[in-house]
PDB file of C-alpha atoms in Angstrom:
ATOM      1  CA  UNK A   1    -107.813 -97.999  39.924  1.00 87.00           C
ATOM      2  CA  UNK A   2    -105.371-100.877  40.398  1.00 95.00           C
ATOM      3  CA  UNK A   3    -103.350-100.451  43.614  1.00 96.00           C
ATOM      4  CA  UNK A   4     -99.739-101.631  43.784  1.00 97.00           C
ATOM      5  CA  UNK A   5     -98.057-101.884  47.179  1.00 97.00           C
ATOM      6  CA  UNK A   6     -94.250-102.048  47.122  1.00 97.00           C
ATOM      7  CA  UNK A   7     -92.790-103.592  50.255  1.00 96.00           C
ATOM      8  CA  UNK A   8     -89.673-101.954  51.725  1.00 94.00           C
ATOM      9  CA  UNK A   9     -87.894-104.375  54.081  1.00 94.00           C
ATOM     10  CA  UNK A  10     -84.655-103.463  55.844  1.00 93.00           C
ATOM     11  CA  UNK A  11     -81.631-103.310  53.510  1.00 93.00           C
ATOM     12  CA  UNK A  12     -83.941-103.102  50.496  1.00 94.00           C
ATOM     13  CA  UNK A  13     -82.162-102.863  47.141  1.00 92.00           C
ATOM     14  CA  UNK A  14     -83.048 -99.378  45.903  1.00 91.00           C
ATOM     15  CA  UNK A  15     -83.051-100.358  42.212  1.00 92.00           C
ATOM     16  CA  UNK A  16     -85.541-103.175  42.861  1.00 92.00           C
ATOM     17  CA  UNK A  17     -87.713-100.796  44.868  1.00 94.00           C
ATOM     18  CA  UNK A  18     -87.590 -98.015  42.287  1.00 92.00           C
ATOM     19  CA  UNK A  19     -88.397-100.209  39.276  1.00 93.00           C
ATOM     20  CA  UNK A  20     -92.070-100.928  40.093  1.00 94.00           C
ATOM     21  CA  UNK A  21     -92.543 -97.420  41.509  1.00 95.00           C
ATOM     22  CA  UNK A  22     -91.336 -95.771  38.303  1.00 93.00           C
ATOM     23  CA  UNK A  23     -92.982 -98.180  35.862  1.00 94.00           C
ATOM     24  CA  UNK A  24     -96.414 -98.282  37.471  1.00 96.00           C
ATOM     25  CA  UNK A  25     -96.659 -94.578  38.353  1.00 95.00           C
ATOM     26  CA  UNK A  26     -95.843 -93.611  34.748  1.00 93.00           C
ATOM     27  CA  UNK A  27     -98.295 -96.015  33.123  1.00 95.00           C
ATOM     28  CA  UNK A  28    -101.272 -94.293  31.521  1.00 93.00           C
ATOM     29  CA  UNK A  29    -104.563 -95.561  30.152  1.00 92.00           C
ATOM     30  CA  UNK A  30    -105.596 -94.628  26.565  1.00 89.00           C
ATOM     31  CA  UNK A  31    -107.393 -91.495  27.791  1.00 89.00           C
ATOM     32  CA  UNK A  32    -104.370 -90.361  29.789  1.00 92.00           C
ATOM     33  CA  UNK A  33    -105.603 -91.329  33.250  1.00 93.00           C
ATOM     34  CA  UNK A  34    -103.161 -93.057  35.644  1.00 94.00           C
ATOM     35  CA  UNK A  35    -103.425 -96.827  35.486  1.00 95.00           C
ATOM     36  CA  UNK A  36    -102.080 -97.517  38.981  1.00 96.00           C
ATOM     37  CA  UNK A  37    -101.917 -96.102  42.479  1.00 96.00           C
ATOM     38  CA  UNK A  38     -98.603 -96.989  44.138  1.00 97.00           C
ATOM     39  CA  UNK A  39     -97.944 -97.322  47.859  1.00 96.00           C
ATOM     40  CA  UNK A  40     -94.514 -97.847  49.455  1.00 96.00           C
ATOM     41  CA  UNK A  41     -94.992 -99.831  52.643  1.00 96.00           C
ATOM     42  CA  UNK A  42     -92.539-100.533  55.466  1.00 94.00           C
ATOM     43  CA  UNK A  43     -92.636-101.987  58.939  1.00 91.00           C
ATOM     44  CA  UNK A  44     -91.195 -98.864  60.570  1.00 89.00           C
ATOM     45  CA  UNK A  45     -91.210 -95.143  59.827  1.00 86.00           C
ATOM     46  CA  UNK A  46     -87.624 -95.273  58.582  1.00 88.00           C
ATOM     47  CA  UNK A  47     -86.018 -98.096  56.599  1.00 90.00           C
ATOM     48  CA  UNK A  48     -82.332 -98.661  55.892  1.00 85.00           C
ATOM     49  CA  UNK A  49     -81.984 -98.688  52.097  1.00 87.00           C
ATOM     50  CA  UNK A  50     -78.195 -98.858  51.994  1.00 84.00           C
ATOM     51  CA  UNK A  51     -76.982 -95.500  50.640  1.00 87.00           C
ATOM     52  CA  UNK A  52     -79.978 -93.656  52.058  1.00 90.00           C
ATOM     53  CA  UNK A  53     -82.740 -93.909  54.641  1.00 90.00           C
ATOM     54  CA  UNK A  54     -86.241 -94.426  53.278  1.00 91.00           C
ATOM     55  CA  UNK A  55     -89.277 -92.830  54.877  1.00 91.00           C
ATOM     56  CA  UNK A  56     -92.200 -94.871  53.623  1.00 91.00           C
ATOM     57  CA  UNK A  57     -95.566 -93.130  53.644  1.00 93.00           C
ATOM     58  CA  UNK A  58     -97.404 -96.386  54.409  1.00 94.00           C
ATOM     59  CA  UNK A  59     -97.028 -98.996  57.115  1.00 95.00           C
ATOM     60  CA  UNK A  60     -97.841-102.658  56.611  1.00 95.00           C
ATOM     61  CA  UNK A  61    -101.517-101.708  56.684  1.00 94.00           C
ATOM     62  CA  UNK A  62    -100.912-100.392  53.168  1.00 94.00           C
ATOM     63  CA  UNK A  63    -100.840-103.985  51.951  1.00 95.00           C
ATOM     64  CA  UNK A  64    -104.498-104.375  52.846  1.00 94.00           C
ATOM     65  CA  UNK A  65    -106.694-103.957  49.803  1.00 93.00           C
ATOM     66  CA  UNK A  66    -103.752-103.831  47.383  1.00 95.00           C
ATOM     67  CA  UNK A  67    -104.318-105.612  44.089  1.00 96.00           C
ATOM     68  CA  UNK A  68    -100.599-106.276  43.595  1.00 97.00           C
ATOM     69  CA  UNK A  69     -97.761-106.438  46.119  1.00 97.00           C
ATOM     70  CA  UNK A  70     -94.129-106.263  44.981  1.00 97.00           C
ATOM     71  CA  UNK A  71     -91.329-107.717  47.102  1.00 97.00           C
ATOM     72  CA  UNK A  72     -87.925-106.233  46.143  1.00 95.00           C
ATOM     73  CA  UNK A  73     -84.573-107.858  46.810  1.00 93.00           C
ATOM     74  CA  UNK A  74     -82.462-107.028  49.823  1.00 93.00           C
ATOM     75  CA  UNK A  75     -78.729-106.756  50.474  1.00 92.00           C
ATOM     76  CA  UNK A  76     -79.083-109.760  52.797  1.00 92.00           C
ATOM     77  CA  UNK A  77     -81.194-112.181  50.749  1.00 92.00           C
ATOM     78  CA  UNK A  78     -80.595-115.111  53.086  1.00 91.00           C
ATOM     79  CA  UNK A  79     -82.308-113.227  55.924  1.00 93.00           C
ATOM     80  CA  UNK A  80     -86.022-114.116  56.191  1.00 94.00           C
ATOM     81  CA  UNK A  81     -88.602-111.386  56.414  1.00 94.00           C
ATOM     82  CA  UNK A  82     -89.725-110.389  59.919  1.00 94.00           C
ATOM     83  CA  UNK A  83     -92.737-112.346  61.189  1.00 95.00           C
ATOM     84  CA  UNK A  84     -94.991-109.304  60.880  1.00 95.00           C
ATOM     85  CA  UNK A  85     -94.150-108.911  57.167  1.00 95.00           C
ATOM     86  CA  UNK A  86     -94.543-112.639  56.540  1.00 96.00           C
ATOM     87  CA  UNK A  87     -97.950-112.635  58.169  1.00 96.00           C
ATOM     88  CA  UNK A  88     -99.033-109.499  56.257  1.00 96.00           C
ATOM     89  CA  UNK A  89     -98.020-111.091  52.942  1.00 96.00           C
ATOM     90  CA  UNK A  90     -99.744-114.385  53.742  1.00 96.00           C
ATOM     91  CA  UNK A  91    -102.908-112.520  54.717  1.00 96.00           C
ATOM     92  CA  UNK A  92    -102.802-110.461  51.517  1.00 96.00           C
ATOM     93  CA  UNK A  93    -102.339-113.617  49.426  1.00 95.00           C
ATOM     94  CA  UNK A  94    -105.284-115.260  51.177  1.00 95.00           C
ATOM     95  CA  UNK A  95    -107.347-112.173  50.306  1.00 94.00           C
ATOM     96  CA  UNK A  96    -106.447-112.617  46.615  1.00 94.00           C
ATOM     97  CA  UNK A  97    -103.630-110.104  46.126  1.00 95.00           C
ATOM     98  CA  UNK A  98    -101.145-110.793  43.345  1.00 96.00           C
ATOM     99  CA  UNK A  99     -97.621-110.982  44.746  1.00 97.00           C
ATOM    100  CA  UNK A 100     -94.491-110.463  42.654  1.00 96.00           C
ATOM    101  CA  UNK A 101     -90.839-110.703  43.681  1.00 96.00           C
ATOM    102  CA  UNK A 102     -88.070-108.822  41.903  1.00 95.00           C
ATOM    103  CA  UNK A 103     -84.551-110.234  41.664  1.00 92.00           C
ATOM    104  CA  UNK A 104     -83.354-111.663  44.993  1.00 93.00           C
ATOM    105  CA  UNK A 105     -86.738-110.737  46.461  1.00 94.00           C
ATOM    106  CA  UNK A 106     -87.692-114.338  45.716  1.00 95.00           C
ATOM    107  CA  UNK A 107     -85.797-115.364  48.858  1.00 96.00           C
ATOM    108  CA  UNK A 108     -87.648-113.055  51.281  1.00 95.00           C
ATOM    109  CA  UNK A 109     -90.877-114.080  49.569  1.00 96.00           C
ATOM    110  CA  UNK A 110     -89.964-117.752  49.947  1.00 96.00           C
ATOM    111  CA  UNK A 111     -89.545-117.205  53.692  1.00 96.00           C
ATOM    112  CA  UNK A 112     -93.327-116.698  53.866  1.00 96.00           C
ATOM    113  CA  UNK A 113     -93.993-120.170  52.445  1.00 96.00           C
ATOM    114  CA  UNK A 114     -95.926-118.693  49.521  1.00 96.00           C
ATOM    115  CA  UNK A 115     -93.495-120.151  46.965  1.00 95.00           C
ATOM    116  CA  UNK A 116     -93.680-123.704  48.316  1.00 95.00           C
ATOM    117  CA  UNK A 117     -94.566-126.118  45.539  1.00 94.00           C
ATOM    118  CA  UNK A 118     -94.268-123.441  42.863  1.00 93.00           C
ATOM    119  CA  UNK A 119     -91.809-122.819  40.050  1.00 91.00           C
ATOM    120  CA  UNK A 120     -89.792-119.645  40.647  1.00 94.00           C
ATOM    121  CA  UNK A 121     -86.741-117.765  39.435  1.00 92.00           C
ATOM    122  CA  UNK A 122     -84.341-115.240  40.909  1.00 93.00           C
ATOM    123  CA  UNK A 123     -81.008-113.652  40.062  1.00 91.00           C
ATOM    124  CA  UNK A 124     -78.679-116.400  38.844  1.00 87.00           C
ATOM    125  CA  UNK A 125     -76.108-115.507  41.528  1.00 89.00           C
ATOM    126  CA  UNK A 126     -78.502-116.532  44.336  1.00 92.00           C
ATOM    127  CA  UNK A 127     -80.466-119.244  42.530  1.00 91.00           C
ATOM    128  CA  UNK A 128     -78.458-121.937  44.309  1.00 92.00           C
ATOM    129  CA  UNK A 129     -79.063-120.250  47.656  1.00 95.00           C
ATOM    130  CA  UNK A 130     -82.806-120.172  46.981  1.00 95.00           C
ATOM    131  CA  UNK A 131     -82.852-123.846  46.025  1.00 94.00           C
ATOM    132  CA  UNK A 132     -80.763-124.914  49.027  1.00 95.00           C
ATOM    133  CA  UNK A 133     -82.581-122.768  51.583  1.00 95.00           C
ATOM    134  CA  UNK A 134     -86.096-123.503  50.352  1.00 96.00           C
ATOM    135  CA  UNK A 135     -86.081-127.012  48.824  1.00 95.00           C
ATOM    136  CA  UNK A 136     -89.866-126.967  48.340  1.00 95.00           C
ATOM    137  CA  UNK A 137     -89.425-124.245  45.680  1.00 95.00           C
ATOM    138  CA  UNK A 138     -88.859-125.414  42.088  1.00 93.00           C
ATOM    139  CA  UNK A 139     -86.077-123.026  41.045  1.00 92.00           C
ATOM    140  CA  UNK A 140     -85.590-122.259  37.340  1.00 88.00           C
ATOM    141  CA  UNK A 141     -82.443-120.093  37.023  1.00 84.00           C
ATOM    142  CA  UNK A 142     -82.595-119.676  33.232  1.00 79.00           C
ATOM    143  CA  UNK A 143     -85.728-117.577  32.649  1.00 80.00           C
ATOM    144  CA  UNK A 144     -86.388-113.847  33.017  1.00 84.00           C
ATOM    145  CA  UNK A 145     -89.586-114.312  35.016  1.00 87.00           C
ATOM    146  CA  UNK A 146     -92.125-116.923  36.100  1.00 89.00           C
ATOM    147  CA  UNK A 147     -95.877-116.276  36.228  1.00 89.00           C
ATOM    148  CA  UNK A 148     -97.790-118.756  38.394  1.00 89.00           C
ATOM    149  CA  UNK A 149    -100.958-116.695  38.205  1.00 88.00           C
ATOM    150  CA  UNK A 150    -101.134-115.181  41.678  1.00 92.00           C
ATOM    151  CA  UNK A 151     -97.437-115.502  42.560  1.00 95.00           C
ATOM    152  CA  UNK A 152     -94.726-114.201  40.197  1.00 94.00           C
ATOM    153  CA  UNK A 153     -90.945-113.967  40.384  1.00 94.00           C
ATOM    154  CA  UNK A 154     -88.268-112.367  38.213  1.00 92.00           C
ATOM    155  CA  UNK A 155     -84.555-112.756  37.647  1.00 88.00           C
ATOM    156  CA  UNK A 156     -81.974-109.938  37.950  1.00 79.00           C
ATOM    157  CA  UNK A 157     -82.890-106.287  38.421  1.00 75.00           C
ATOM    158  CA  UNK A 158     -83.589-105.511  34.759  1.00 80.00           C
ATOM    159  CA  UNK A 159     -85.813-108.588  34.580  1.00 86.00           C
ATOM    160  CA  UNK A 160     -87.955-106.865  37.178  1.00 88.00           C
ATOM    161  CA  UNK A 161     -88.804-104.397  34.449  1.00 89.00           C
ATOM    162  CA  UNK A 162     -89.785-107.285  32.165  1.00 86.00           C
ATOM    163  CA  UNK A 163     -92.026-108.598  34.915  1.00 90.00           C
ATOM    164  CA  UNK A 164     -93.686-105.218  35.533  1.00 92.00           C
ATOM    165  CA  UNK A 165     -94.439-104.824  31.819  1.00 89.00           C
ATOM    166  CA  UNK A 166     -95.833-108.362  31.782  1.00 87.00           C
ATOM    167  CA  UNK A 167     -98.188-107.508  34.655  1.00 91.00           C
ATOM    168  CA  UNK A 168     -99.298-104.310  32.916  1.00 91.00           C
ATOM    169  CA  UNK A 169    -100.136-106.351  29.834  1.00 85.00           C
ATOM    170  CA  UNK A 170    -102.123-108.766  31.994  1.00 85.00           C
ATOM    171  CA  UNK A 171    -104.012-105.892  33.607  1.00 90.00           C
ATOM    172  CA  UNK A 172    -104.672-103.567  30.664  1.00 88.00           C
ATOM    173  CA  UNK A 173    -103.617-105.260  27.437  1.00 83.00           C
ATOM    174  CA  UNK A 174    -100.722-104.996  25.008  1.00 77.00           C
ATOM    175  CA  UNK A 175    -101.337-101.412  23.869  1.00 80.00           C
ATOM    176  CA  UNK A 176    -101.002 -99.938  27.373  1.00 87.00           C
ATOM    177  CA  UNK A 177     -98.024-102.203  28.092  1.00 85.00           C
ATOM    178  CA  UNK A 178     -96.335-101.160  24.849  1.00 82.00           C
ATOM    179  CA  UNK A 179     -96.709 -97.487  25.806  1.00 85.00           C
ATOM    180  CA  UNK A 180     -95.178 -98.233  29.209  1.00 88.00           C
ATOM    181  CA  UNK A 181     -92.316-100.056  27.502  1.00 84.00           C
ATOM    182  CA  UNK A 182     -91.652 -97.068  25.250  1.00 82.00           C
ATOM    183  CA  UNK A 183     -91.552 -94.784  28.284  1.00 81.00           C
ATOM    184  CA  UNK A 184     -88.929 -97.086  29.795  1.00 78.00           C
ATOM    185  CA  UNK A 185     -87.017 -97.332  26.465  1.00 69.00           C
ATOM    186  CA  UNK A 186     -87.420-101.073  26.784  1.00 68.00           C
ATOM    187  CA  UNK A 187     -88.719-103.786  24.432  1.00 61.00           C
ATOM    188  CA  UNK A 188     -92.041-105.223  25.566  1.00 60.00           C
ATOM    189  CA  UNK A 189     -90.526-108.690  25.204  1.00 61.00           C
ATOM    190  CA  UNK A 190     -86.855-109.631  25.253  1.00 57.00           C
ATOM    191  CA  UNK A 191     -85.519-112.654  23.451  1.00 51.00           C
ATOM    192  CA  UNK A 192     -84.038-115.459  25.489  1.00 49.00           C
ATOM    193  CA  UNK A 193     -83.694-115.901  29.195  1.00 50.00           C
ATOM    194  CA  UNK A 194     -81.250-115.342  31.992  1.00 52.00           C
ATOM    195  CA  UNK A 195     -78.734-117.859  30.625  1.00 47.00           C
ATOM    196  CA  UNK A 196     -77.415-115.307  28.122  1.00 45.00           C
ATOM    197  CA  UNK A 197     -76.136-113.154  30.998  1.00 47.00           C
ATOM    198  CA  UNK A 198     -74.343-115.964  32.838  1.00 46.00           C
ATOM    199  CA  UNK A 199     -70.773-115.916  31.591  1.00 46.00           C
ATOM    200  CA  UNK A 200     -68.295-118.266  33.231  1.00 43.00           C
ATOM    201  CA  UNK A 201     -64.824-116.675  33.542  1.00 41.00           C
ATOM    202  CA  UNK A 202     -63.451-120.019  32.414  1.00 45.00           C
ATOM    203  CA  UNK A 203     -64.649-123.564  32.019  1.00 51.00           C
ATOM    204  CA  UNK A 204     -64.024-125.282  35.368  1.00 50.00           C
ATOM    205  CA  UNK A 205     -60.919-127.458  35.367  1.00 53.00           C
ATOM    206  CA  UNK A 206     -60.294-129.707  38.375  1.00 50.00           C
ATOM    207  CA  UNK A 207     -56.749-128.669  39.355  1.00 51.00           C
ATOM    208  CA  UNK A 208     -54.392-131.520  40.082  1.00 52.00           C
ATOM    209  CA  UNK A 209     -56.784-134.149  38.773  1.00 64.00           C
ATOM    210  CA  UNK A 210     -55.931-136.724  36.131  1.00 74.00           C
ATOM    211  CA  UNK A 211     -58.185-134.776  33.761  1.00 81.00           C
ATOM    212  CA  UNK A 212     -56.382-131.446  34.074  1.00 81.00           C
ATOM    213  CA  UNK A 213     -53.859-132.039  31.239  1.00 87.00           C
ATOM    214  CA  UNK A 214     -56.493-133.148  28.740  1.00 89.00           C
ATOM    215  CA  UNK A 215     -58.819-130.274  29.687  1.00 86.00           C
ATOM    216  CA  UNK A 216     -56.070-127.722  29.177  1.00 84.00           C
ATOM    217  CA  UNK A 217     -55.291-129.383  25.843  1.00 90.00           C
ATOM    218  CA  UNK A 218     -58.964-129.149  24.852  1.00 89.00           C
ATOM    219  CA  UNK A 219     -59.070-125.426  25.619  1.00 85.00           C
ATOM    220  CA  UNK A 220     -56.004-124.929  23.409  1.00 87.00           C
ATOM    221  CA  UNK A 221     -57.550-126.930  20.572  1.00 91.00           C
ATOM    222  CA  UNK A 222     -61.178-125.828  20.494  1.00 90.00           C
ATOM    223  CA  UNK A 223     -61.007-125.048  16.782  1.00 90.00           C
ATOM    224  CA  UNK A 224     -60.085-128.587  15.779  1.00 91.00           C
ATOM    225  CA  UNK A 225     -62.557-131.292  14.787  1.00 90.00           C
ATOM    226  CA  UNK A 226     -62.338-133.497  17.874  1.00 92.00           C
ATOM    227  CA  UNK A 227     -64.108-136.767  18.518  1.00 92.00           C
ATOM    228  CA  UNK A 228     -64.538-138.708  21.740  1.00 93.00           C
ATOM    229  CA  UNK A 229     -61.900-141.132  20.469  1.00 94.00           C
ATOM    230  CA  UNK A 230     -59.468-138.248  19.892  1.00 93.00           C
ATOM    231  CA  UNK A 231     -59.951-136.965  23.429  1.00 93.00           C
ATOM    232  CA  UNK A 232     -59.627-140.440  24.949  1.00 93.00           C
ATOM    233  CA  UNK A 233     -56.415-141.054  22.995  1.00 93.00           C
ATOM    234  CA  UNK A 234     -54.988-137.780  24.283  1.00 91.00           C
ATOM    235  CA  UNK A 235     -55.931-138.778  27.830  1.00 90.00           C
ATOM    236  CA  UNK A 236     -54.387-142.221  27.352  1.00 91.00           C
ATOM    237  CA  UNK A 237     -57.549-144.062  28.320  1.00 91.00           C
ATOM    238  CA  UNK A 238     -60.620-145.692  26.803  1.00 93.00           C
ATOM    239  CA  UNK A 239     -63.689-143.628  25.812  1.00 93.00           C
ATOM    240  CA  UNK A 240     -65.760-145.405  28.487  1.00 93.00           C
ATOM    241  CA  UNK A 241     -63.260-144.621  31.253  1.00 93.00           C
ATOM    242  CA  UNK A 242     -62.929-141.043  30.027  1.00 91.00           C
ATOM    243  CA  UNK A 243     -66.703-140.530  30.174  1.00 92.00           C
ATOM    244  CA  UNK A 244     -66.836-141.956  33.697  1.00 89.00           C
ATOM    245  CA  UNK A 245     -64.026-139.694  34.917  1.00 86.00           C
ATOM    246  CA  UNK A 246     -65.602-136.618  33.340  1.00 85.00           C
ATOM    247  CA  UNK A 247     -68.949-137.359  34.964  1.00 82.00           C
ATOM    248  CA  UNK A 248     -67.303-137.856  38.347  1.00 78.00           C
ATOM    249  CA  UNK A 249     -65.227-134.666  38.201  1.00 76.00           C
ATOM    250  CA  UNK A 250     -67.296-132.247  36.093  1.00 72.00           C
ATOM    251  CA  UNK A 251     -70.850-133.590  36.081  1.00 71.00           C
ATOM    252  CA  UNK A 252     -70.867-133.714  32.274  1.00 79.00           C
ATOM    253  CA  UNK A 253     -69.501-135.776  29.418  1.00 88.00           C
ATOM    254  CA  UNK A 254     -66.295-134.871  27.544  1.00 90.00           C
ATOM    255  CA  UNK A 255     -68.243-133.631  24.508  1.00 90.00           C
ATOM    256  CA  UNK A 256     -70.674-131.605  26.637  1.00 87.00           C
ATOM    257  CA  UNK A 257     -67.708-129.990  28.376  1.00 86.00           C
ATOM    258  CA  UNK A 258     -66.106-129.291  24.985  1.00 90.00           C
ATOM    259  CA  UNK A 259     -69.305-127.701  23.621  1.00 89.00           C
ATOM    260  CA  UNK A 260     -69.549-125.415  26.655  1.00 85.00           C
ATOM    261  CA  UNK A 261     -65.930-124.374  26.243  1.00 87.00           C
ATOM    262  CA  UNK A 262     -66.555-123.606  22.569  1.00 90.00           C
ATOM    263  CA  UNK A 263     -69.652-121.549  23.325  1.00 88.00           C
ATOM    264  CA  UNK A 264     -67.754-119.630  26.031  1.00 84.00           C
ATOM    265  CA  UNK A 265     -65.001-118.807  23.555  1.00 87.00           C
ATOM    266  CA  UNK A 266     -67.622-117.823  20.971  1.00 89.00           C
ATOM    267  CA  UNK A 267     -69.188-115.415  23.505  1.00 83.00           C
ATOM    268  CA  UNK A 268     -65.808-113.782  23.994  1.00 82.00           C
ATOM    269  CA  UNK A 269     -65.283-113.400  20.229  1.00 88.00           C
ATOM    270  CA  UNK A 270     -68.792-112.030  19.686  1.00 86.00           C
ATOM    271  CA  UNK A 271     -68.162-109.433  22.407  1.00 79.00           C
ATOM    272  CA  UNK A 272     -64.684-108.354  21.313  1.00 83.00           C
ATOM    273  CA  UNK A 273     -64.282-108.856  17.552  1.00 88.00           C
ATOM    274  CA  UNK A 274     -65.964-107.866  14.311  1.00 87.00           C
ATOM    275  CA  UNK A 275     -65.700-111.375  12.882  1.00 91.00           C
ATOM    276  CA  UNK A 276     -68.831-112.719  11.256  1.00 93.00           C
ATOM    277  CA  UNK A 277     -70.923-115.234  13.160  1.00 93.00           C
ATOM    278  CA  UNK A 278     -70.032-117.882  10.574  1.00 93.00           C
ATOM    279  CA  UNK A 279     -66.322-117.244  11.006  1.00 93.00           C
ATOM    280  CA  UNK A 280     -66.562-117.384  14.783  1.00 93.00           C
ATOM    281  CA  UNK A 281     -68.437-120.687  14.632  1.00 93.00           C
ATOM    282  CA  UNK A 282     -65.629-122.164  12.534  1.00 93.00           C
ATOM    283  CA  UNK A 283     -62.950-120.649  14.777  1.00 92.00           C
ATOM    284  CA  UNK A 284     -64.281-122.394  17.844  1.00 92.00           C
ATOM    285  CA  UNK A 285     -64.693-125.753  16.147  1.00 93.00           C
ATOM    286  CA  UNK A 286     -68.290-126.092  15.003  1.00 92.00           C
ATOM    287  CA  UNK A 287     -68.580-127.938  11.713  1.00 88.00           C
ATOM    288  CA  UNK A 288     -71.332-125.771  10.246  1.00 92.00           C
ATOM    289  CA  UNK A 289     -73.068-122.436  10.936  1.00 91.00           C
ATOM    290  CA  UNK A 290     -76.271-124.358  11.700  1.00 92.00           C
ATOM    291  CA  UNK A 291     -74.663-126.550  14.356  1.00 91.00           C
ATOM    292  CA  UNK A 292     -73.026-123.465  15.885  1.00 93.00           C
ATOM    293  CA  UNK A 293     -76.293-121.519  16.069  1.00 91.00           C
ATOM    294  CA  UNK A 294     -78.182-124.510  17.495  1.00 91.00           C
ATOM    295  CA  UNK A 295     -75.621-125.250  20.195  1.00 89.00           C
ATOM    296  CA  UNK A 296     -75.125-121.575  21.098  1.00 88.00           C
ATOM    297  CA  UNK A 297     -78.861-121.044  21.556  1.00 85.00           C
ATOM    298  CA  UNK A 298     -79.193-124.237  23.567  1.00 82.00           C
ATOM    299  CA  UNK A 299     -76.553-123.020  26.022  1.00 79.00           C
ATOM    300  CA  UNK A 300     -77.341-119.286  26.203  1.00 77.00           C
ATOM    301  CA  UNK A 301     -81.015-119.119  25.232  1.00 76.00           C
ATOM    302  CA  UNK A 302     -80.430-116.689  22.343  1.00 81.00           C
ATOM    303  CA  UNK A 303     -78.909-116.784  18.878  1.00 87.00           C
ATOM    304  CA  UNK A 304     -75.329-115.595  18.259  1.00 89.00           C
ATOM    305  CA  UNK A 305     -76.702-112.559  16.381  1.00 88.00           C
ATOM    306  CA  UNK A 306     -78.956-111.617  19.328  1.00 84.00           C
ATOM    307  CA  UNK A 307     -76.108-112.090  21.773  1.00 81.00           C
ATOM    308  CA  UNK A 308     -73.881-109.777  19.744  1.00 84.00           C
ATOM    309  CA  UNK A 309     -76.620-107.126  19.541  1.00 78.00           C
ATOM    310  CA  UNK A 310     -76.833-107.155  23.340  1.00 71.00           C
ATOM    311  CA  UNK A 311     -73.207-107.482  24.331  1.00 69.00           C
ATOM    312  CA  UNK A 312     -70.869-107.174  21.412  1.00 66.00           C
ATOM    313  CA  UNK A 313     -69.621-105.022  18.615  1.00 52.00           C
ATOM    314  CA  UNK A 314     -71.536-104.515  15.394  1.00 45.00           C
ATOM    315  CA  UNK A 315     -69.646-105.792  12.326  1.00 42.00           C
ATOM    316  CA  UNK A 316     -68.673-103.068   9.846  1.00 37.00           C
TER     317      UNK A 316
END
């Protein structure tokens, strides 16, 4: 039987801890036999899990012989794992164990050095922290999970469920994984990546800068057919100077900034109105339904229809 050890560091996020425990303990083989044995392992007899104290039945010796080890996120993701946990994880990896991090668990895992040189993801809110703290890790903040073979990482908490189902499929095939997904009332594969969940409250506008008036004007005129020349004329400058100023102050071009603003407004309309996708695309200034769908998917990772199914109202 495949053994899964779930690590329980101090300040462990209970949702991240419970996800692999629930998914793997409920997974059954075609004949009904359990597919996994699950161990919860901690450094001490009692672990602070925020709203409760966890009494783990296994110490760090429970990592020995485990086929898979799961590292959950913690409430203090910037805090490295204790040396004893780091050493136990490095030893397990050297022995061939598969190691998977859920959500912000990528940061504690990175503190072991096991993510150095690898592509990884984590919750979008701490992706920058992961990249800054561990520059040898190739951080991809847009995907739901990354499978490097032996080392795996996932995005936010629900993406940990995606990752667990992915590992079940690797271990036992699609049929067993599909049964596990049905038990979790979860699709075996979700469309798109993490980008669809990252909603900016507003498009950043550098306050007090020379660009502020034209940016505010753009947000008020998203539905109009605007060219670079139109924007430059409004700003009272040449297109070349406008592009340079936008790059200096926003890191993007005027048209890229405009497209992001339009997609953000489209997200709001998809969430709050019953307007058709075609109507929304026209409302926010896209010249055709095709250009709207293409740009929306490029920014969010999913189609407008898929975004509405996940976050919005169903048209009547």
